[in-house]
XYZ file of C-alpha atoms in Angstrom:
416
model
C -17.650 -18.180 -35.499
C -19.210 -18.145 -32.193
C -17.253 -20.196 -29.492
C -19.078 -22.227 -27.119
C -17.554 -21.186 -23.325
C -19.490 -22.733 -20.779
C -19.899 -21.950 -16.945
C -20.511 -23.905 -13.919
C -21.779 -22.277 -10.547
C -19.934 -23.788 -7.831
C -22.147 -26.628 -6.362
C -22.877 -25.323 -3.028
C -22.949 -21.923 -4.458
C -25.885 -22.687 -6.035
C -27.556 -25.129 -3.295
C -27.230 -21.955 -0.940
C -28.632 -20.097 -3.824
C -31.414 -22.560 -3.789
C -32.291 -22.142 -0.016
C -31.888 -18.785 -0.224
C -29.588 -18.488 2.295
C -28.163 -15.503 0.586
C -28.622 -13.153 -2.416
C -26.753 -13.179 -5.638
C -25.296 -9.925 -4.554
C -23.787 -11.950 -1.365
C -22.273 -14.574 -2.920
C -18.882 -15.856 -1.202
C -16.706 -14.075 -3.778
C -18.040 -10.944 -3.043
C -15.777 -8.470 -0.887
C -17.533 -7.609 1.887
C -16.858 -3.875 2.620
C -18.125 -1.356 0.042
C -17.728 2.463 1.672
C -15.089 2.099 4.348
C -15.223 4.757 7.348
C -12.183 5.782 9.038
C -11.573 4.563 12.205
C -13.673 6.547 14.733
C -10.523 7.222 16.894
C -8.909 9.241 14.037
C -10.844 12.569 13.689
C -10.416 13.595 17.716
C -6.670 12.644 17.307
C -5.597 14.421 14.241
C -6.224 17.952 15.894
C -3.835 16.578 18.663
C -1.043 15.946 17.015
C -1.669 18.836 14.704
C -0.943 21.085 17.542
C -0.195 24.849 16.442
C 0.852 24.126 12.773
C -1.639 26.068 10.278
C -4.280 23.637 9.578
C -5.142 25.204 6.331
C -1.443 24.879 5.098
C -1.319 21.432 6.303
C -4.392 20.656 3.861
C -2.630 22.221 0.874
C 0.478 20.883 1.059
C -0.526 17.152 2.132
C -2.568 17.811 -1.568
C 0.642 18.267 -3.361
C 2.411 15.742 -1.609
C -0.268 12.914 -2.362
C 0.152 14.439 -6.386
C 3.820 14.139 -6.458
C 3.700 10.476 -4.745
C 1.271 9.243 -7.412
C 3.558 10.645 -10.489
C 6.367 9.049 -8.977
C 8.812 6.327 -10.750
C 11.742 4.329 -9.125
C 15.413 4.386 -9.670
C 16.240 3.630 -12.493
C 18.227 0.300 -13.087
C 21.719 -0.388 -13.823
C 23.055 -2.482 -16.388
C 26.751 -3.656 -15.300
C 27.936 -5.345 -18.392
C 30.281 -3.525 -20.893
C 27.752 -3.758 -23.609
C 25.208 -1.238 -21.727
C 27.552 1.875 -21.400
C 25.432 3.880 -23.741
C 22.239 2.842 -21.644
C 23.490 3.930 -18.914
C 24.693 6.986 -20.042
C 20.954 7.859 -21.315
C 19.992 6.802 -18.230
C 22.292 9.272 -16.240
C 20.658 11.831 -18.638
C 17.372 11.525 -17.864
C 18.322 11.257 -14.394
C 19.605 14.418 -14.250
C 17.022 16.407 -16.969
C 14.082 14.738 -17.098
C 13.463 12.438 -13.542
C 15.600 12.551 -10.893
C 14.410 9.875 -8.085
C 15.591 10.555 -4.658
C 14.641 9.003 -1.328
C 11.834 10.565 0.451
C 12.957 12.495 3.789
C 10.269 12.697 6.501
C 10.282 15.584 9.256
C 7.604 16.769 11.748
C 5.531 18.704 9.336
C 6.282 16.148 6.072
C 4.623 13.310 8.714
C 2.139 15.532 9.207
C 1.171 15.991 5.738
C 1.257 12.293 5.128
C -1.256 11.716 7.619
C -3.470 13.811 5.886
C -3.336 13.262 2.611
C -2.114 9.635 2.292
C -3.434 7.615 5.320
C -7.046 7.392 4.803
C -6.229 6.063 0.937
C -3.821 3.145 2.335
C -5.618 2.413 5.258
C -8.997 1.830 3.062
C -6.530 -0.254 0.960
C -5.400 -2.308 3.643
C -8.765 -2.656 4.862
C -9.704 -4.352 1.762
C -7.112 -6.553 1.703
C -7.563 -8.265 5.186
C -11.377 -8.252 4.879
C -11.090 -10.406 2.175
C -8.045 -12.441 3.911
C -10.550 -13.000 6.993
C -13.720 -13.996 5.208
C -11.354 -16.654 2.626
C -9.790 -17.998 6.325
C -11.808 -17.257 9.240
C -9.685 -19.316 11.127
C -6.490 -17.093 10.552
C -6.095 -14.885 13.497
C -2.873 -13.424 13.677
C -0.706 -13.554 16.451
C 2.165 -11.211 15.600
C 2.743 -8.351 13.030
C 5.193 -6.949 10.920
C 5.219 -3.834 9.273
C 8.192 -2.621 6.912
C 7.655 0.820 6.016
C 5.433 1.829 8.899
C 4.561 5.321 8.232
C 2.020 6.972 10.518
C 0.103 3.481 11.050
C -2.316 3.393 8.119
C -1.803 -0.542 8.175
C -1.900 -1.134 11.569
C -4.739 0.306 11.989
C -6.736 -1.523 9.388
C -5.239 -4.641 11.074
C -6.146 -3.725 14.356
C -9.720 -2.828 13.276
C -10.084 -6.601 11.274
C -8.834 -8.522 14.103
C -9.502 -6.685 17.315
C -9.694 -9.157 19.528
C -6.446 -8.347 21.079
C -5.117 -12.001 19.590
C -2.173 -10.143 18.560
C 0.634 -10.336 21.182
C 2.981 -8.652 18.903
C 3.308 -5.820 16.813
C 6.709 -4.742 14.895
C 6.997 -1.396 13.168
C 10.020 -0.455 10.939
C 10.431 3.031 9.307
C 13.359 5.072 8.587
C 11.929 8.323 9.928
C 12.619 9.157 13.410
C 9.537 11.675 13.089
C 7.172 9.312 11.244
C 7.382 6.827 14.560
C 6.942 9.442 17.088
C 3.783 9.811 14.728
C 2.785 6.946 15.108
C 3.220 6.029 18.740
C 1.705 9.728 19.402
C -2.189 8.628 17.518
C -1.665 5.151 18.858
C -2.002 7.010 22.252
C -5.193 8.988 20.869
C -2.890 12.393 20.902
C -1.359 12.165 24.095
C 1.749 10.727 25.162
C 0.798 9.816 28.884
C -2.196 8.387 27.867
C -2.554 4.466 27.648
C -1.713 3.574 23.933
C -4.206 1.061 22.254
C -2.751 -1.745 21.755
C 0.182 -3.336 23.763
C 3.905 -4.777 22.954
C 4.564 -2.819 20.582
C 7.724 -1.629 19.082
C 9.235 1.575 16.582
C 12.260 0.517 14.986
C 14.491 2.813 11.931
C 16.360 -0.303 10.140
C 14.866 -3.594 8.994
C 16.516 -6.317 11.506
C 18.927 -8.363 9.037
C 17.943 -11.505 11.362
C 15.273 -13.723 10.369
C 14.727 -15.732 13.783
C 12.004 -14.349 14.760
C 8.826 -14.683 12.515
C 5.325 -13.288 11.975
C 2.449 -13.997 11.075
C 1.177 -11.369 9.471
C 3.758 -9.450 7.266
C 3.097 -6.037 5.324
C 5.031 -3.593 3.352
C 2.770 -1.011 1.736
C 3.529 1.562 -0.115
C 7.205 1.693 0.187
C 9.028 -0.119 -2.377
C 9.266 2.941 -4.381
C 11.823 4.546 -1.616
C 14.394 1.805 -1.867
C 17.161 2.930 -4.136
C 17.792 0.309 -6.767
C 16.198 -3.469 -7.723
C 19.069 -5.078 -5.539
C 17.777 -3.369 -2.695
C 14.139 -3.896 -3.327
C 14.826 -7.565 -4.234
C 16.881 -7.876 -0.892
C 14.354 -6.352 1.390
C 11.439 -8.397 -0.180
C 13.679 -11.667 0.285
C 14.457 -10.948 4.206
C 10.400 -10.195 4.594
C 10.017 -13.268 3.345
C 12.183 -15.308 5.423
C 10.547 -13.106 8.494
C 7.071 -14.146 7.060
C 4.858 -17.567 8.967
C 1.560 -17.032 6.973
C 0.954 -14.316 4.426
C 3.145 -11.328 3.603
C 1.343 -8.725 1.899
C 2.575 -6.101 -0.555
C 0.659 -2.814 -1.870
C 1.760 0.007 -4.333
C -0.377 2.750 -6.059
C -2.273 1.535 -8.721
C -0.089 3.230 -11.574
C 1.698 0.709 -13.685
C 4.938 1.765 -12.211
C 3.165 0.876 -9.129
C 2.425 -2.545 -10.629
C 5.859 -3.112 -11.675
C 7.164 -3.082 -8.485
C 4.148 -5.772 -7.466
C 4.875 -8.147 -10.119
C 8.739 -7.709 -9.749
C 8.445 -8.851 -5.682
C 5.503 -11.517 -6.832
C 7.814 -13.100 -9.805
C 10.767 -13.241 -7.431
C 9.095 -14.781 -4.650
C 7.476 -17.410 -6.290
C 10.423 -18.379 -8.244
C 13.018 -18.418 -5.272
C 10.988 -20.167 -3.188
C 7.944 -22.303 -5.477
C 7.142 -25.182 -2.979
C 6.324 -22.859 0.048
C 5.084 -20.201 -2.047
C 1.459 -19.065 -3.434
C -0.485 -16.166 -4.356
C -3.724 -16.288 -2.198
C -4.599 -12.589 -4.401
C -5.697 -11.464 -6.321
C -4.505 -13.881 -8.685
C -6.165 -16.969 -8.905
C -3.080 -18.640 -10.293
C 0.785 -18.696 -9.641
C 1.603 -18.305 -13.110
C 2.992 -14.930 -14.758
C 0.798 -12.235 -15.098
C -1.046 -12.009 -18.442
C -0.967 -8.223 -18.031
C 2.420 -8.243 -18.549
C 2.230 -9.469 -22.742
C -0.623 -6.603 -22.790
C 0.401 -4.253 -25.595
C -0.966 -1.462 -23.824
C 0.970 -2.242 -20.752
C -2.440 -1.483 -18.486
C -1.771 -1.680 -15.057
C -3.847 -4.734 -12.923
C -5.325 -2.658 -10.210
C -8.406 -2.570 -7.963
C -10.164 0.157 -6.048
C -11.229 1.232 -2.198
C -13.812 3.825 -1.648
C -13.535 5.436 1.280
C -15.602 8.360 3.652
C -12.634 10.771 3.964
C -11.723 12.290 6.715
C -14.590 14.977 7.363
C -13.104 17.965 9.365
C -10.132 18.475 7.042
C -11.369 17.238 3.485
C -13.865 19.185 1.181
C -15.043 15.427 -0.221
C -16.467 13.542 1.621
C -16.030 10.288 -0.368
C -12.689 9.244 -2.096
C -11.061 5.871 -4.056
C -8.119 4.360 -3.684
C -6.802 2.721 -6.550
C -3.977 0.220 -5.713
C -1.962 -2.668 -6.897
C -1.280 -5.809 -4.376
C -0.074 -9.287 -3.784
C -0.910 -11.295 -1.205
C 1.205 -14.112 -1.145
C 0.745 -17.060 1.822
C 3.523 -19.109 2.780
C 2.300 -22.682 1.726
C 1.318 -24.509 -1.559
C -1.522 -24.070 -3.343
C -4.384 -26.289 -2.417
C -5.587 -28.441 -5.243
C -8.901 -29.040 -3.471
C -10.032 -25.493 -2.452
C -11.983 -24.703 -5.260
C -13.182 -21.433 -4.319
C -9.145 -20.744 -4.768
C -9.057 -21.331 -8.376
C -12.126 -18.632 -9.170
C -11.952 -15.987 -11.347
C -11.049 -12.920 -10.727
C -13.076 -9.703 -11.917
C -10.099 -7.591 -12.934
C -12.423 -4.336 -14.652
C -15.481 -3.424 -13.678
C -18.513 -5.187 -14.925
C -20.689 -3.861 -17.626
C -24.192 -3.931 -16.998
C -26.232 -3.966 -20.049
C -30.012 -4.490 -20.571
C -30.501 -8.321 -20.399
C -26.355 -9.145 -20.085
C -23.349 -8.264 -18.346
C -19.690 -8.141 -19.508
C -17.422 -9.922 -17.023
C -13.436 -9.199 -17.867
C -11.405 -11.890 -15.995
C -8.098 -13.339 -14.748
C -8.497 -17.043 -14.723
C -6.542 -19.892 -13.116
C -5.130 -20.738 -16.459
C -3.253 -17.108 -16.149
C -5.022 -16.024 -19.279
C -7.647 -12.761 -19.352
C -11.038 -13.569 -20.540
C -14.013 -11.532 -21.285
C -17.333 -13.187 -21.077
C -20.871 -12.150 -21.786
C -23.229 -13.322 -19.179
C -27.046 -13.818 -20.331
C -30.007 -15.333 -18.726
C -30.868 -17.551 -21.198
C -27.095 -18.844 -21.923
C -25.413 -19.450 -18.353
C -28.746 -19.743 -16.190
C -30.081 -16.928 -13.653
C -28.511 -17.392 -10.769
C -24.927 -17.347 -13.028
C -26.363 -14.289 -14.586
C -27.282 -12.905 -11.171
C -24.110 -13.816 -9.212
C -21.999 -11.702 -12.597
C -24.659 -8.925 -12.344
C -24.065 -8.394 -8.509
C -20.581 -8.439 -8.328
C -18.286 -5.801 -8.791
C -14.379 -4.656 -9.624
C -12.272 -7.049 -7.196
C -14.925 -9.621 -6.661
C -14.056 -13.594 -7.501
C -17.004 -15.229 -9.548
C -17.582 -18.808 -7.787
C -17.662 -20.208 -11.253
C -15.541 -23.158 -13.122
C -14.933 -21.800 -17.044
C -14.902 -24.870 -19.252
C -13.106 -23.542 -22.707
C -13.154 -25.984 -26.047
C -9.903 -28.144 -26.469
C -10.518 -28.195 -30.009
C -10.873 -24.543 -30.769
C -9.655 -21.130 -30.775
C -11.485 -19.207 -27.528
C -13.253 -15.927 -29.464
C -13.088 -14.359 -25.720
C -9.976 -15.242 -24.760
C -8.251 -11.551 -24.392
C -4.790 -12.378 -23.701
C -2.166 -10.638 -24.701
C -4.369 -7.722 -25.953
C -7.256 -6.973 -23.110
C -8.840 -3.354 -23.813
C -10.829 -0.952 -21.477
């Protein structure tokens, strides 16, 4: 049988349309960045804090080190009740034979190598993120930061380069290597420690301040949930980020699907400790659980940043970062904000002679592939799915039949 799905193009979506006063491939659910550079300030630096270490060794081994972070898992977790002693005896095994996860110790040449081969990946990542923050509220501008898991400053740079304005009065760094914050203050001044450093009121700490009196704005952990040693912790450290959070706490992993585990672990928590003050403002356009999770094939829900790499010590000059994220925002969900509620393109569109093959998450919380055509959903529809790409929101309302089984529904089982 062939199941009748309709669409309807938000209203003033397609007035706008109408007027012309932008292109399909413009719509307001676009992302606005495609390639990002790095920022300008980064390829005079790096040979700065480089200093006398082998530049050529530097390049090899921040290659390795990017490989091993990617194929990493986290600790395992511990069952406690009497029933699990054989579990956790397997568990000890592999452990010990097959993956043993330890906490990643950073030193002066380690940092080094991070910079390298890790920060232009996150900070493209993060650059993403908060473009897409901006453009959904341009009247956000945050007024203080906080960064758990600080690293060399990939983050704070990419939130220094959306809002740089100087509105920021604040900025709060916490990372448990000594070395990684010298890192960090050392680019912030451009290489050179008696040189003015770019932004101001800023701070370096090691340990995550247990009190949650003061709060920020803006609150960030990337790429760092993987180093805490067990689900307690991680559950812990996501709850006190939370309390320390005033708008929208963000949280990025790689895009593998033990990356995504660790996304969906912090989102579930978050919106079930907390589900009157608590929504997720993306990707998902709905606060329910993720339909990726009943997916037999257990496919990760991740999304992509292409970047220019960083010329004068990488052989290509263009890279992606693929990524897993939540942004969650520290209010309900608005009823009224349509453009909220739109679908989210969670693959990348298929474009075929005549049609194009949309695979979305809707606000139901269900995964649904639809065929776009001309003739069926009306050109500027058609246009608006042709245009847009992996990431993108479709300002469209899905109207499913009541009465039927949806032929394009794809949840649980949603293939490549």
């Amino acid at each position: 049988f062939a199941t009748k799905v309709s669409v309807e193009l938000e209203q003033n979506v397609a007035k706008a349309l109408e007027k012309v006063e932008y292109k399909p491939r413009k719509h307001p659910g676009v992302v606005k960045v495609k390639t990002i550079p790095m920022p300008e300030f980064l390829e005079e630096t790096i040979p700065k804090v480089i200093g006398d270490y082998p530049l050529g060794a530097i390049c090899r081994d921040a290659e390795a080190l990017d490989r091993y972070l990617w194929s990493r898992h986290p600790p395992p977790t511990e069952r406690h009740d009497a029933n699990n002693k054989l579990y956790n005896k397997v568990q000890a095994r592999l452990k010990k034979e097959v993956y043993a996860w330890k906490n990643m110790q950073y030193d002066t040449y380690t940092s080094l190598q991070y910079l390298l081969g890790r920060s232009p990946g996150e900070y493209a990542a993060m650059y993403r993120i908060l473009t897409e923050i901006r453009d959904r509220d341009p009247s956000f501008t945050p007024r203080s930061y906080f960064d758990f898991g600080s690293g060399v400053g990939s983050a704070l740079w990419a939130t220094i380069g959306i809002w740089p304005k100087g509105g920021i009065f604040e900025y709060f760094m916490v990372d448990a290597s000594a070395e990684m914050n010298d890192l960090a203050e050392q680019i912030l001044r451009r290489g050179n420690h008696d040189k003015e450093p770019m932004i101001r009121n800023f701070f370096f700490r090691q340990f995550l301040p247990a009190s949650t009196t003061n709060t920020y704005d803006l609150v960030v952990c990337a790429y760092t949930l993987f180093e805490l040693p067990s689900k307690d912790a991680r559950l812990k450290t996501i709850k006190t980020l939370w309390a320390k959070c005033e708008n929208y706490l963000i949280l990025v992993e790689r895009g593998t699907r033990v990356g995504f585990h660790l996304i969906t672990e912090a989102r579930n928590f978050l919106l079930k400790i907390d589900p009157e003050n608590c929504h997720v403002h993306s990707p998902c356009p709905h606060d329910a659980t993720c339909p990726r999770l009943a997916d037999p094939d257990k496919t990760p829900c991740n999304f992509e940043a292409k970047y220019e790499n960083l010329q004068a010590f990488h052989k290509d000059r263009y890279k992606t970062e693929t990524f897993s994220y939540v942004v969650l925002q520290k209010k309900p969900r608005d009823p009224c904000r349509t453009e909220n509620s739109w679908p989210r393109i969670v693959r990348p569109v298929l474009v075929r002679s005549k049609h194009s093959i949309c695979r979305m998450c809707t606000k139901e919380g269900r995964l649904q592939e639809i065929i776009f055509t001309a003739a069926k959903h009306g050109k500027q529809v058609y246009q608006c799915a042709r245009k847009s790409n992996l990431g993108d929101r479709l300002p469209i309302s899905i109207i499913n039949p009541e009465s039927e089984e949806v032929e394009n529904d794809l949840s649980p089982h949603f293939e490549e």
